[in-house]
Amino acid sequence: MKILLLIMGFLTWGSSQAVAQKKPAPKAPAKAPATAISAATLSAGKSVYVQNCLTCHQADGYGVDGLNPPLIKTNYVLGDKARLTKVVLNGLQGEDIEGEPYNNVMPSFDILTDQQIADVLTYVRNSFGNKASAIKAPEVKAIRASNKKK
């Protein structure tokens, strides 16, 4: 009986040592991306979207089939920032987007400030399942200036 207890004691002690040695190393805290977009920018962009874009592109960003294109994971939204900015500044009509024709006229929103355009485009590029870099007001200003030269 003493031998059995001794063996059980060694087995229990040895297994607790093995478990103690297998503790995982602590994980490093997750770092925020260096280009994190502020909540204030997204909030301002959402406000501009609700006032100017929601009627055509809808609250969910899906647009209206055949009339107003979706803003979800399209090359127009996630691709070239200058092209997207020019769409807002100049408007758009009868464009095929991702192979689908959209026949409604998007008016020019050049009455919006550079900051408003930057905010709304950053909001769209980071909403509805999208994830893309921010557009800054100086970028919009430069595109607006080059747009006027033509």
PDB file of C-alpha atoms in Angstrom:
ATOM      1  CA  MET A   1       0.000   0.000   0.000  1.00  0.00           C
ATOM      2  CA  LYS A   2       2.823   2.428   0.845  1.00  0.00           C
ATOM      3  CA  ILE A   3       4.481   1.638  -2.461  1.00  0.00           C
ATOM      4  CA  LEU A   4       1.245   2.321  -4.328  1.00  0.00           C
ATOM      5  CA  LEU A   5       0.854   5.687  -2.574  1.00  0.00           C
ATOM      6  CA  LEU A   6       4.475   6.524  -3.304  1.00  0.00           C
ATOM      7  CA  ILE A   7       4.039   5.727  -7.006  1.00  0.00           C
ATOM      8  CA  MET A   8       0.822   7.765  -7.152  1.00  0.00           C
ATOM      9  CA  GLY A   9       2.578  10.677  -5.449  1.00  0.00           C
ATOM     10  CA  PHE A  10       5.450  10.643  -7.965  1.00  0.00           C
ATOM     11  CA  LEU A  11       3.048  10.428 -10.908  1.00  0.00           C
ATOM     12  CA  THR A  12       0.946  13.299  -9.616  1.00  0.00           C
ATOM     13  CA  TRP A  13       3.974  15.449  -8.822  1.00  0.00           C
ATOM     14  CA  GLY A  14       5.600  14.728 -12.200  1.00  0.00           C
ATOM     15  CA  SER A  15       2.455  15.513 -14.179  1.00  0.00           C
ATOM     16  CA  SER A  16       1.906  18.815 -12.373  1.00  0.00           C
ATOM     17  CA  GLN A  17       5.493  19.765 -13.199  1.00  0.00           C
ATOM     18  CA  ALA A  18       4.936  18.895 -16.865  1.00  0.00           C
ATOM     19  CA  VAL A  19       1.779  21.007 -17.016  1.00  0.00           C
ATOM     20  CA  ALA A  20       3.506  23.911 -15.310  1.00  0.00           C
ATOM     21  CA  GLN A  21       6.300  23.827 -17.887  1.00  0.00           C
ATOM     22  CA  LYS A  22       3.906  23.945 -20.857  1.00  0.00           C
ATOM     23  CA  LYS A  23       2.438  27.373 -20.147  1.00  0.00           C
ATOM     24  CA  PRO A  24       2.152  29.389 -23.356  1.00  0.00           C
ATOM     25  CA  ALA A  25       4.248  32.497 -23.694  1.00  0.00           C
ATOM     26  CA  PRO A  26       2.257  35.685 -23.134  1.00  0.00           C
ATOM     27  CA  LYS A  27       1.020  37.276 -26.348  1.00  0.00           C
ATOM     28  CA  ALA A  28       2.148  40.740 -27.290  1.00  0.00           C
ATOM     29  CA  PRO A  29      -0.686  43.266 -27.233  1.00  0.00           C
ATOM     30  CA  ALA A  30      -2.214  43.914 -30.640  1.00  0.00           C
ATOM     31  CA  LYS A  31      -0.992  47.143 -32.184  1.00  0.00           C
ATOM     32  CA  ALA A  32      -3.380  49.554 -33.822  1.00  0.00           C
ATOM     33  CA  PRO A  33      -2.595  50.181 -37.476  1.00  0.00           C
ATOM     34  CA  ALA A  34      -0.351  53.184 -38.003  1.00  0.00           C
ATOM     35  CA  THR A  35      -2.961  54.689 -40.298  1.00  0.00           C
ATOM     36  CA  ALA A  36      -5.942  54.265 -37.993  1.00  0.00           C
ATOM     37  CA  ILE A  37      -8.897  56.386 -39.002  1.00  0.00           C
ATOM     38  CA  SER A  38     -10.367  58.477 -36.213  1.00  0.00           C
ATOM     39  CA  ALA A  39     -13.912  58.008 -35.010  1.00  0.00           C
ATOM     40  CA  ALA A  40     -14.440  61.746 -35.558  1.00  0.00           C
ATOM     41  CA  THR A  41     -13.560  61.416 -39.255  1.00  0.00           C
ATOM     42  CA  LEU A  42     -15.906  58.455 -39.692  1.00  0.00           C
ATOM     43  CA  SER A  43     -18.690  60.243 -37.819  1.00  0.00           C
ATOM     44  CA  ALA A  44     -18.295  63.395 -39.922  1.00  0.00           C
ATOM     45  CA  GLY A  45     -18.230  61.271 -43.077  1.00  0.00           C
ATOM     46  CA  LYS A  46     -21.357  59.409 -42.052  1.00  0.00           C
ATOM     47  CA  SER A  47     -23.143  62.723 -41.510  1.00  0.00           C
ATOM     48  CA  VAL A  48     -22.221  63.899 -45.023  1.00  0.00           C
ATOM     49  CA  TYR A  49     -23.270  60.497 -46.410  1.00  0.00           C
ATOM     50  CA  VAL A  50     -26.680  60.643 -44.722  1.00  0.00           C
ATOM     51  CA  GLN A  51     -27.302  64.177 -46.023  1.00  0.00           C
ATOM     52  CA  ASN A  52     -26.051  63.684 -49.592  1.00  0.00           C
ATOM     53  CA  CYS A  53     -25.623  60.036 -50.586  1.00  0.00           C
ATOM     54  CA  LEU A  54     -28.067  57.854 -48.675  1.00  0.00           C
ATOM     55  CA  THR A  55     -31.083  58.462 -50.920  1.00  0.00           C
ATOM     56  CA  CYS A  56     -29.393  56.898 -53.947  1.00  0.00           C
ATOM     57  CA  HIS A  57     -26.826  54.535 -52.432  1.00  0.00           C
ATOM     58  CA  GLN A  58     -29.073  53.467 -49.519  1.00  0.00           C
ATOM     59  CA  ALA A  59     -28.277  53.050 -45.826  1.00  0.00           C
ATOM     60  CA  ASP A  60     -26.569  49.712 -46.464  1.00  0.00           C
ATOM     61  CA  GLY A  61     -24.468  50.925 -49.410  1.00  0.00           C
ATOM     62  CA  TYR A  62     -26.104  48.502 -51.856  1.00  0.00           C
ATOM     63  CA  GLY A  63     -27.534  51.203 -54.133  1.00  0.00           C
ATOM     64  CA  VAL A  64     -30.471  50.433 -56.449  1.00  0.00           C
ATOM     65  CA  ASP A  65     -30.089  47.839 -59.225  1.00  0.00           C
ATOM     66  CA  GLY A  66     -29.748  49.438 -62.636  1.00  0.00           C
ATOM     67  CA  LEU A  67     -29.933  52.964 -61.235  1.00  0.00           C
ATOM     68  CA  ASN A  68     -27.412  53.683 -58.484  1.00  0.00           C
ATOM     69  CA  PRO A  69     -24.348  51.474 -58.022  1.00  0.00           C
ATOM     70  CA  PRO A  70     -23.382  49.732 -54.803  1.00  0.00           C
ATOM     71  CA  LEU A  71     -20.520  51.132 -52.761  1.00  0.00           C
ATOM     72  CA  ILE A  72     -19.553  47.719 -51.447  1.00  0.00           C
ATOM     73  CA  LYS A  73     -16.179  46.253 -52.396  1.00  0.00           C
ATOM     74  CA  THR A  74     -16.106  47.782 -55.866  1.00  0.00           C
ATOM     75  CA  ASN A  75     -12.970  48.921 -57.617  1.00  0.00           C
ATOM     76  CA  TYR A  76     -14.480  52.407 -57.867  1.00  0.00           C
ATOM     77  CA  VAL A  77     -14.600  52.686 -54.078  1.00  0.00           C
ATOM     78  CA  LEU A  78     -11.532  50.696 -53.065  1.00  0.00           C
ATOM     79  CA  GLY A  79      -9.310  51.547 -56.036  1.00  0.00           C
ATOM     80  CA  ASP A  80      -7.861  54.814 -57.266  1.00  0.00           C
ATOM     81  CA  LYS A  81      -8.591  57.595 -54.772  1.00  0.00           C
ATOM     82  CA  ALA A  82      -8.272  60.312 -57.423  1.00  0.00           C
ATOM     83  CA  ARG A  83     -10.882  58.668 -59.660  1.00  0.00           C
ATOM     84  CA  LEU A  84     -13.303  58.325 -56.736  1.00  0.00           C
ATOM     85  CA  THR A  85     -12.740  61.946 -55.734  1.00  0.00           C
ATOM     86  CA  LYS A  86     -13.385  63.092 -59.322  1.00  0.00           C
ATOM     87  CA  VAL A  87     -16.670  61.171 -59.342  1.00  0.00           C
ATOM     88  CA  VAL A  88     -17.818  63.206 -56.334  1.00  0.00           C
ATOM     89  CA  LEU A  89     -16.512  66.486 -57.749  1.00  0.00           C
ATOM     90  CA  ASN A  90     -17.814  65.989 -61.317  1.00  0.00           C
ATOM     91  CA  GLY A  91     -20.721  63.587 -60.980  1.00  0.00           C
ATOM     92  CA  LEU A  92     -21.218  60.529 -63.179  1.00  0.00           C
ATOM     93  CA  GLN A  93     -23.738  59.241 -65.688  1.00  0.00           C
ATOM     94  CA  GLY A  94     -24.408  55.955 -67.452  1.00  0.00           C
ATOM     95  CA  GLU A  95     -21.313  54.193 -66.178  1.00  0.00           C
ATOM     96  CA  ASP A  96     -20.734  50.440 -66.106  1.00  0.00           C
ATOM     97  CA  ILE A  97     -19.417  49.465 -62.690  1.00  0.00           C
ATOM     98  CA  GLU A  98     -18.093  45.970 -62.143  1.00  0.00           C
ATOM     99  CA  GLY A  99     -19.749  44.989 -65.448  1.00  0.00           C
ATOM    100  CA  GLU A 100     -23.219  46.276 -64.520  1.00  0.00           C
ATOM    101  CA  PRO A 101     -24.787  49.323 -66.197  1.00  0.00           C
ATOM    102  CA  TYR A 102     -26.141  52.094 -63.961  1.00  0.00           C
ATOM    103  CA  ASN A 103     -28.219  54.689 -65.769  1.00  0.00           C
ATOM    104  CA  ASN A 104     -29.081  57.231 -63.105  1.00  0.00           C
ATOM    105  CA  VAL A 105     -27.252  60.552 -63.073  1.00  0.00           C
ATOM    106  CA  MET A 106     -25.035  61.242 -60.085  1.00  0.00           C
ATOM    107  CA  PRO A 107     -24.844  65.013 -59.665  1.00  0.00           C
ATOM    108  CA  SER A 108     -21.649  66.861 -58.931  1.00  0.00           C
ATOM    109  CA  PHE A 109     -21.025  67.480 -55.257  1.00  0.00           C
ATOM    110  CA  ASP A 110     -18.345  70.116 -55.807  1.00  0.00           C
ATOM    111  CA  ILE A 111     -20.264  72.386 -53.425  1.00  0.00           C
ATOM    112  CA  LEU A 112     -18.963  70.247 -50.549  1.00  0.00           C
ATOM    113  CA  THR A 113     -15.742  71.381 -48.901  1.00  0.00           C
ATOM    114  CA  ASP A 114     -12.517  69.454 -49.377  1.00  0.00           C
ATOM    115  CA  GLN A 115     -12.833  68.221 -45.795  1.00  0.00           C
ATOM    116  CA  GLN A 116     -16.423  67.047 -46.299  1.00  0.00           C
ATOM    117  CA  ILE A 117     -15.456  65.135 -49.444  1.00  0.00           C
ATOM    118  CA  ALA A 118     -12.446  63.597 -47.705  1.00  0.00           C
ATOM    119  CA  ASP A 119     -14.590  62.584 -44.732  1.00  0.00           C
ATOM    120  CA  VAL A 120     -17.430  61.068 -46.762  1.00  0.00           C
ATOM    121  CA  LEU A 121     -15.087  59.151 -49.055  1.00  0.00           C
ATOM    122  CA  THR A 122     -13.096  57.864 -46.089  1.00  0.00           C
ATOM    123  CA  TYR A 123     -16.375  56.813 -44.477  1.00  0.00           C
ATOM    124  CA  VAL A 124     -17.524  54.969 -47.616  1.00  0.00           C
ATOM    125  CA  ARG A 125     -14.108  53.332 -48.076  1.00  0.00           C
ATOM    126  CA  ASN A 126     -14.353  52.021 -44.486  1.00  0.00           C
ATOM    127  CA  SER A 127     -18.036  51.133 -44.178  1.00  0.00           C
ATOM    128  CA  PHE A 128     -20.324  48.484 -45.650  1.00  0.00           C
ATOM    129  CA  GLY A 129     -17.584  45.865 -45.265  1.00  0.00           C
ATOM    130  CA  ASN A 130     -14.990  48.002 -47.069  1.00  0.00           C
ATOM    131  CA  LYS A 131     -11.502  48.559 -45.697  1.00  0.00           C
ATOM    132  CA  ALA A 132      -9.268  51.061 -47.456  1.00  0.00           C
ATOM    133  CA  SER A 133      -6.979  53.964 -46.725  1.00  0.00           C
ATOM    134  CA  ALA A 134      -8.303  57.371 -45.785  1.00  0.00           C
ATOM    135  CA  ILE A 135      -8.618  60.238 -48.204  1.00  0.00           C
ATOM    136  CA  LYS A 136      -7.265  63.508 -46.816  1.00  0.00           C
ATOM    137  CA  ALA A 137      -8.524  67.039 -47.479  1.00  0.00           C
ATOM    138  CA  PRO A 138      -5.206  68.131 -49.097  1.00  0.00           C
ATOM    139  CA  GLU A 139      -5.600  65.274 -51.611  1.00  0.00           C
ATOM    140  CA  VAL A 140      -9.106  66.474 -52.478  1.00  0.00           C
ATOM    141  CA  LYS A 141      -7.837  70.058 -52.752  1.00  0.00           C
ATOM    142  CA  ALA A 142      -5.104  69.024 -55.212  1.00  0.00           C
ATOM    143  CA  ILE A 143      -7.547  66.992 -57.314  1.00  0.00           C
ATOM    144  CA  ARG A 144     -10.047  69.855 -57.306  1.00  0.00           C
ATOM    145  CA  ALA A 145      -7.320  72.283 -58.443  1.00  0.00           C
ATOM    146  CA  SER A 146      -6.108  70.001 -61.253  1.00  0.00           C
ATOM    147  CA  ASN A 147      -9.735  69.404 -62.238  1.00  0.00           C
ATOM    148  CA  LYS A 148     -10.294  73.157 -62.765  1.00  0.00           C
ATOM    149  CA  LYS A 149      -7.228  73.494 -65.015  1.00  0.00           C
ATOM    150  CA  LYS A 150      -8.778  71.260 -67.670  1.00  0.00           C
TER     151      LYS A 150
END
